[in-house]
């Protein structure tokens, strides 16, 4: 009987095929716009625009062609975002804490993904159980602020949001160039 161990395959790190990497570069359409790369772990407080009592937003991307935008929403303590309707969908991914809507039973925790179809109308609440939240939201279109009867009392679209963001970043000294980098 043989006592030789079974042959094992040598562990190898696959070599990077440099010509394939180059081909990917070359394959980019010439009219494609530049990517946006944002490292939010390096943020300081100036990046966070106040959006109400205990609520802040950290803009990440504005699509002025399709009217959509992406942002982080952060709340600390007890917080509320007044009732509004979304005529276009929204997606949200919870990074930290817990939160929900007055109009729904569920509570989102870290790792909870939500898809809000067009027509969704809600009031965002952060309750004291965890006492904070951090959520990545993608707004596919404007939102309408509504009163208790559902009557529209105001609206926000990519342009009104951009105007507020510009005012904020001018005020904190980061300026318009910082905002321009988020627009495609
Ligand atoms: Fe909403």
XYZ file of N, CA and C and ligand atoms in Angstrom:
553
model
N 0.843 -1.215 0.000
C 0.000 0.000 0.000
C 0.873 1.259 0.000
N 0.503 2.191 -0.834
C 1.285 3.420 -0.926
C 1.023 4.321 0.277
N 2.062 4.925 0.783
C 1.896 5.889 1.881
C 2.039 7.318 1.377
N 2.116 7.447 0.085
C 2.252 8.808 -0.441
C 0.967 9.588 -0.227
N 1.057 10.825 0.266
C -0.168 11.635 0.396
C -0.752 11.947 -0.970
N -2.036 12.224 -0.951
C -2.666 12.609 -2.217
C -2.033 13.897 -2.722
N -1.852 13.971 -4.002
C -1.275 15.216 -4.523
C -2.240 16.386 -4.306
N -1.706 17.476 -3.892
C -2.547 18.677 -3.734
C -2.153 19.692 -4.791
N -3.166 20.418 -5.202
C -2.885 21.452 -6.202
C -2.179 22.614 -5.526
N -1.111 23.092 -6.120
C -0.484 24.274 -5.522
C -1.454 25.451 -5.559
N -1.488 26.201 -4.436
C -2.372 27.376 -4.398
C -1.738 28.494 -5.198
N -2.487 28.993 -6.111
C -1.946 30.059 -6.960
C -2.926 31.220 -7.020
N -2.402 32.377 -6.939
C -3.231 33.551 -7.178
C -3.306 33.750 -8.684
N -4.530 33.781 -9.229
C -4.601 33.963 -10.674
C -3.913 35.254 -11.097
N -3.118 35.125 -12.119
C -2.419 36.308 -12.608
C -3.411 37.262 -13.264
N -3.219 38.547 -13.032
C -4.065 39.543 -13.686
C -3.683 39.589 -15.155
N -4.671 39.457 -15.984
C -4.434 39.531 -17.424
C -4.455 41.006 -17.830
N -3.273 41.568 -17.951
C -3.178 43.016 -18.192
C -3.846 43.430 -19.507
N -3.783 42.533 -20.496
C -4.400 42.921 -21.762
C -5.924 42.979 -21.624
N -6.492 42.091 -20.749
C -7.940 42.121 -20.527
C -8.346 43.410 -19.819
N -7.508 43.848 -18.844
C -7.788 45.093 -18.126
C -7.813 46.247 -19.118
N -6.851 46.247 -20.017
C -6.795 47.320 -21.009
C -8.017 47.292 -21.918
N -8.442 46.071 -22.280
C -9.603 45.955 -23.169
C -10.844 46.561 -22.522
N -11.002 46.347 -21.181
C -12.156 46.903 -20.477
C -12.119 48.430 -20.560
N -10.927 48.990 -20.358
C -10.777 50.440 -20.471
C -11.198 50.934 -21.850
N -10.713 50.246 -22.846
C -10.968 50.671 -24.218
C -12.450 50.538 -24.558
N -13.129 49.544 -23.902
C -14.526 49.276 -24.217
C -15.483 50.333 -23.668
N -15.017 51.240 -22.795
C -15.916 52.273 -22.268
C -16.443 53.135 -23.412
N -17.743 53.337 -23.455
C -18.280 54.189 -24.526
C -17.694 55.594 -24.428
N -17.355 56.171 -25.537
C -16.698 57.487 -25.506
C -17.580 58.581 -24.916
N -18.906 58.406 -24.961
C -19.789 59.452 -24.436
C -20.243 59.198 -22.996
N -19.725 58.127 -22.379
C -20.114 57.836 -20.993
C -19.631 58.952 -20.072
N -20.459 59.297 -19.080
C -20.048 60.340 -18.132
C -19.180 59.718 -17.044
N -18.479 60.552 -16.333
C -17.564 60.076 -15.291
C -18.322 59.469 -14.122
N -17.684 58.501 -13.464
C -18.243 57.911 -12.256
C -18.165 58.903 -11.094
N -18.886 58.584 -10.024
C -18.777 59.357 -8.783
C -18.282 58.390 -7.714
N -17.237 58.767 -7.002
C -16.699 57.915 -5.934
C -16.636 58.764 -4.671
N -17.408 58.377 -3.668
C -17.511 59.169 -2.441
C -17.167 58.293 -1.244
N -16.197 58.701 -0.468
C -15.785 57.929 0.714
C -16.388 58.577 1.958
N -17.570 58.139 2.329
C -18.256 58.834 3.428
C -17.608 58.563 4.786
N -16.756 57.545 4.873
C -16.096 57.294 6.165
C -15.132 58.423 6.522
N -14.759 59.232 5.547
C -13.865 60.355 5.810
C -14.628 61.650 6.111
N -15.934 61.544 6.246
C -16.751 62.747 6.397
C -16.443 63.543 7.659
N -16.626 64.861 7.559
C -16.731 65.684 8.750
C -18.148 66.262 8.766
N -18.475 66.958 9.840
C -19.862 67.381 10.042
C -20.372 68.323 8.952
N -19.452 68.991 8.260
C -19.895 69.926 7.216
C -20.624 69.221 6.079
N -20.364 67.916 5.906
C -21.000 67.155 4.828
C -22.489 66.944 5.078
N -22.914 67.102 6.326
C -24.286 66.778 6.709
C -25.139 68.038 6.754
N -26.104 68.123 5.865
C -26.993 69.287 5.807
C -28.190 69.048 6.732
N -28.449 69.963 7.657
C -29.624 69.800 8.522
C -30.904 69.758 7.697
N -31.804 68.849 8.070
C -33.056 68.685 7.314
C -34.253 68.723 8.238
N -34.073 69.247 9.422
C -35.147 69.278 10.407
C -34.554 68.970 11.766
N -35.421 68.901 12.777
C -34.931 68.618 14.125
C -34.330 67.218 14.180
N -33.068 67.127 14.502
C -32.373 65.836 14.686
C -32.233 65.019 13.408
N -32.442 65.645 12.239
C -32.332 64.921 10.958
C -31.360 65.664 10.048
N -30.482 64.896 9.403
C -29.503 65.463 8.472
C -29.489 64.641 7.191
N -29.077 65.274 6.097
C -28.899 64.538 4.853
C -27.478 64.765 4.350
N -26.931 63.703 3.758
C -25.588 63.772 3.179
C -25.768 63.427 1.706
N -25.797 64.448 0.816
C -26.032 64.173 -0.601
C -24.886 63.371 -1.200
N -25.229 62.478 -2.133
C -24.219 61.651 -2.797
C -24.241 61.810 -4.309
N -25.448 61.997 -4.875
C -25.548 62.075 -6.331
C -26.847 62.763 -6.727
N -26.756 63.641 -7.727
C -27.938 64.285 -8.302
C -27.983 63.970 -9.787
N -29.082 63.392 -10.247
C -29.265 63.129 -11.673
C -30.242 64.170 -12.207
N -29.686 65.220 -12.850
C -30.525 66.330 -13.293
C -31.197 66.036 -14.639
N -30.892 64.892 -15.253
C -31.577 64.490 -16.481
C -32.837 63.696 -16.138
N -32.706 62.771 -15.199
C -33.840 61.927 -14.837
C -34.583 62.418 -13.602
N -34.047 63.440 -12.943
C -34.753 64.016 -11.800
C -34.660 63.185 -10.532
N -33.609 62.392 -10.401
C -33.472 61.538 -9.220
C -32.262 61.973 -8.400
N -32.201 61.488 -7.175
C -31.025 61.766 -6.350
C -30.838 60.670 -5.310
N -29.587 60.587 -4.823
C -29.209 59.587 -3.832
C -28.607 60.318 -2.637
N -29.016 59.917 -1.461
C -28.458 60.560 -0.276
C -28.475 59.613 0.918
N -27.636 59.934 1.882
C -27.725 59.292 3.190
C -28.616 60.162 4.062
N -29.510 59.537 4.811
C -30.315 60.264 5.789
C -29.923 59.764 7.172
N -29.625 60.706 8.045
C -29.170 60.371 9.400
C -30.062 61.075 10.407
N -30.429 60.373 11.470
C -31.191 61.001 12.554
C -30.599 60.554 13.876
N -30.684 61.446 14.862
C -30.201 61.124 16.205
C -31.293 61.479 17.197
N -31.499 60.612 18.198
C -32.551 60.855 19.180
C -33.912 60.602 18.559
N -34.922 61.287 19.053
C -36.255 61.165 18.464
C -36.345 62.126 17.289
N -36.824 61.622 16.169
C -36.859 62.476 14.982
C -38.076 62.149 14.142
N -38.473 63.120 13.330
C -39.627 62.948 12.460
C -39.384 63.721 11.161
N -39.765 63.144 10.038
C -39.750 63.849 8.751
C -41.202 63.934 8.301
N -41.699 65.167 8.140
C -43.128 65.397 7.955
C -43.689 64.632 6.753
N -45.012 64.437 6.781
C -45.710 63.574 5.831
C -45.503 64.038 4.390
N -45.197 63.071 3.523
C -45.012 63.400 2.110
C -45.369 62.207 1.242
N -45.650 62.515 -0.018
C -46.018 61.501 -1.004
C -44.930 61.433 -2.061
N -44.644 60.206 -2.514
C -43.642 60.005 -3.565
C -44.337 59.622 -4.870
N -44.414 60.522 -5.845
C -45.007 60.157 -7.148
C -44.112 59.209 -7.943
N -42.870 59.040 -7.528
C -41.935 58.107 -8.165
C -41.352 57.215 -7.061
N -40.847 56.049 -7.428
C -40.381 55.112 -6.399
C -39.173 55.602 -5.615
N -38.963 54.933 -4.492
C -37.803 55.177 -3.638
C -37.268 53.810 -3.204
N -35.952 53.664 -3.144
C -35.377 52.505 -2.470
C -34.581 53.001 -1.275
N -34.517 52.171 -0.240
C -33.773 52.531 0.961
C -33.068 51.318 1.540
N -31.852 51.520 2.001
C -31.109 50.443 2.661
C -30.610 50.968 4.005
N -31.004 50.284 5.075
C -30.672 50.741 6.424
C -29.268 50.291 6.805
N -28.430 51.249 7.122
C -27.050 50.958 7.514
C -26.907 50.841 9.029
N -27.651 51.684 9.754
C -27.537 51.680 11.225
C -28.880 52.052 11.843
N -29.064 51.637 13.104
C -30.182 52.100 13.915
C -31.508 51.464 13.541
N -32.588 52.165 13.871
C -33.936 51.677 13.541
C -34.828 52.864 13.223
N -35.842 52.600 12.394
C -36.738 53.663 11.965
C -37.967 53.024 11.329
N -38.961 53.858 11.039
C -40.162 53.354 10.380
C -41.012 54.512 9.895
N -42.218 54.179 9.433
C -43.179 55.197 9.027
C -44.416 55.076 9.922
N -44.996 56.203 10.297
C -46.217 56.186 11.099
C -47.299 55.366 10.416
N -47.298 55.351 9.088
C -48.365 54.716 8.314
C -48.149 53.221 8.117
N -47.026 52.677 8.564
C -46.739 51.247 8.367
C -46.371 50.578 9.690
N -46.582 49.261 9.733
C -46.350 48.496 10.962
C -44.881 48.143 11.172
N -44.145 47.962 10.090
C -42.797 47.410 10.199
C -41.793 48.401 10.799
N -40.725 47.851 11.329
C -39.584 48.648 11.791
C -38.361 48.191 11.024
N -37.668 49.136 10.409
C -36.437 48.821 9.675
C -35.261 48.841 10.637
N -34.400 47.840 10.502
C -33.166 47.756 11.310
C -31.980 47.690 10.348
N -30.782 47.692 10.888
C -29.587 47.580 10.043
C -29.725 46.364 9.138
N -29.571 46.573 7.840
C -29.704 45.481 6.873
C -31.055 45.429 6.197
N -32.034 46.223 6.666
C -33.362 46.206 6.043
C -33.353 47.016 4.750
N -33.823 46.372 3.673
C -34.004 47.061 2.387
C -35.483 47.317 2.187
N -35.831 48.489 1.685
C -37.228 48.749 1.338
C -37.303 49.280 -0.088
N -38.389 48.874 -0.763
C -38.757 49.459 -2.046
C -40.109 50.119 -1.854
N -40.188 51.409 -2.151
C -41.441 52.153 -2.015
C -41.961 52.452 -3.409
N -43.061 51.806 -3.805
C -43.594 52.079 -5.139
C -44.195 53.479 -5.226
N -44.410 53.939 -6.444
C -45.023 55.254 -6.666
C -46.340 55.350 -5.902
N -46.571 56.492 -5.269
C -47.798 56.705 -4.520
C -47.616 56.574 -3.016
N -46.512 55.947 -2.622
C -46.225 55.775 -1.195
C -46.268 57.137 -0.485
N -47.006 57.187 0.621
C -47.182 58.424 1.385
C -46.917 58.113 2.854
N -46.022 58.874 3.478
C -45.599 58.464 4.822
C -44.958 59.595 5.621
N -44.814 59.304 6.904
C -44.163 60.195 7.861
C -43.058 59.389 8.521
N -41.822 59.790 8.304
C -40.700 59.001 8.836
C -40.501 59.299 10.324
N -40.355 58.240 11.112
C -40.143 58.416 12.546
C -38.959 57.590 13.028
N -38.197 58.188 13.918
C -37.137 57.471 14.627
C -37.533 57.495 16.093
N -37.744 56.308 16.651
C -38.185 56.218 18.038
C -36.974 55.984 18.942
N -37.178 56.197 20.238
C -35.999 56.170 21.124
C -35.405 54.795 21.394
N -35.989 53.674 20.875
C -35.442 52.355 21.229
C -33.965 52.235 20.864
N -33.633 52.536 19.618
C -32.211 52.603 19.270
C -31.757 54.053 19.196
N -32.675 54.953 18.893
C -32.392 56.374 19.014
C -31.524 56.982 17.925
N -31.329 56.243 16.843
C -30.620 56.837 15.712
C -30.893 55.993 14.478
N -30.615 56.555 13.314
C -30.720 55.804 12.066
C -29.763 56.379 11.041
N -29.326 55.499 10.138
C -28.521 55.905 8.988
C -29.002 55.063 7.812
N -29.563 55.727 6.791
C -30.198 55.017 5.680
C -29.728 55.615 4.356
N -29.434 54.739 3.408
C -29.119 55.161 2.038
C -30.416 55.153 1.238
N -30.856 56.335 0.797
C -32.087 56.452 0.015
C -31.771 56.834 -1.429
N -32.497 56.228 -2.350
C -32.466 56.630 -3.757
C -33.868 57.096 -4.127
N -34.023 58.389 -4.312
C -35.304 58.977 -4.736
C -35.329 59.011 -6.256
N -36.272 58.283 -6.852
C -36.332 58.229 -8.317
C -37.072 59.428 -8.914
N -37.600 60.297 -8.075
C -38.306 61.473 -8.570
C -38.653 62.383 -7.408
N -39.475 63.393 -7.655
C -39.761 64.385 -6.615
C -40.603 63.809 -5.484
N -40.737 64.576 -4.429
C -41.676 64.218 -3.370
C -42.561 65.428 -3.079
N -43.786 65.127 -2.681
C -44.782 66.164 -2.405
C -45.068 66.187 -0.912
N -44.901 67.329 -0.292
C -45.267 67.453 1.123
C -46.783 67.590 1.205
N -47.404 66.814 2.081
C -48.874 66.821 2.201
C -49.266 67.028 3.662
N -50.471 67.572 3.844
C -50.984 67.723 5.203
C -51.755 66.457 5.603
N -52.420 66.493 6.743
C -53.106 65.304 7.271
C -54.201 64.811 6.334
N -54.757 65.716 5.494
C -55.805 65.323 4.546
C -55.250 64.879 3.205
N -53.943 64.936 3.056
C -53.338 64.547 1.785
C -53.220 65.686 0.793
N -53.585 66.903 1.219
C -53.467 68.069 0.327
C -51.989 68.470 0.208
N -51.565 68.734 -1.040
C -50.169 69.094 -1.276
C -49.897 70.492 -0.721
N -48.877 70.591 0.113
C -48.531 71.883 0.712
C -47.112 72.319 0.342
N -46.415 71.498 -0.447
C -45.069 71.865 -0.875
C -44.455 70.702 -1.631
N -43.337 70.940 -2.287
C -42.701 69.842 -2.998
C -41.190 69.986 -2.970
N -40.535 68.869 -3.264
C -39.073 68.838 -3.387
C -38.745 68.052 -4.641
N -37.891 68.598 -5.496
C -37.405 67.813 -6.630
C -35.877 67.949 -6.652
N -35.269 67.356 -7.658
C -33.804 67.354 -7.672
C -33.252 68.783 -7.698
N -34.014 69.726 -8.268
C -33.516 71.097 -8.382
C -33.691 71.896 -7.089
N -34.829 71.711 -6.403
C -34.987 72.413 -5.118
C -34.005 71.847 -4.096
N -33.780 70.506 -4.171
C -32.820 69.896 -3.245
C -31.403 70.406 -3.543
N -31.081 70.478 -4.825
C -29.748 70.972 -5.217
C -29.529 72.403 -4.727
N -30.561 73.240 -4.840
C -30.431 74.639 -4.411
C -30.131 74.700 -2.909
N -30.821 73.868 -2.131
C -30.573 73.854 -0.682
C -29.166 73.348 -0.370
N -28.770 72.307 -1.111
C -27.442 71.724 -0.895
C -26.353 72.737 -1.253
N -26.550 73.470 -2.357
C -25.575 74.502 -2.731
C -25.452 75.555 -1.636
N -26.591 76.009 -1.127
C -26.578 77.029 -0.070
C -25.830 76.508 1.159
N -26.076 75.228 1.490
C -25.399 74.652 2.657
C -23.889 74.593 2.448
N -23.473 74.072 1.289
C -22.037 73.866 1.091
C -21.280 75.180 0.873
N -21.992 76.211 0.413
C -21.366 77.545 0.395
C -21.170 78.039 1.822
N -22.213 77.846 2.628
C -22.182 78.346 4.007
C -21.055 77.703 4.810
N -20.843 76.387 4.610
C -19.810 75.703 5.405
C -18.422 75.815 4.770
N -18.342 76.494 3.618
C -17.035 76.786 3.038
C -16.516 75.764 2.045
N -17.320 74.769 1.669
C -16.861 73.772 0.695
C -17.159 74.207 -0.740
N -18.160 75.068 -0.910
C -18.372 75.737 -2.189
C -19.066 74.920 -3.257
N -19.278 75.576 -4.405
C -20.043 74.975 -5.494
C -19.324 73.821 -6.179
N -17.991 73.877 -6.234
C -17.252 72.803 -6.909
C -17.520 71.467 -6.227
N -17.666 71.487 -4.920
C -17.949 70.272 -4.159
C -19.297 69.688 -4.585
N -20.275 70.559 -4.827
C -21.607 70.111 -5.237
C -21.590 69.656 -6.692
N -20.880 70.395 -7.553
C -20.840 70.060 -8.981
C -20.353 68.625 -9.207
N -19.463 68.148 -8.341
C -18.927 66.796 -8.466
C -19.997 65.711 -8.288
N -21.136 66.083 -7.700
C -22.204 65.108 -7.426
C -23.269 65.102 -8.529
N -23.128 65.969 -9.524
C -24.174 66.122 -10.546
C -23.785 65.373 -11.815
N -24.748 64.605 -12.353
C -24.546 63.945 -13.653
C -25.800 64.123 -14.474
Fe -40.155 59.471 1.918
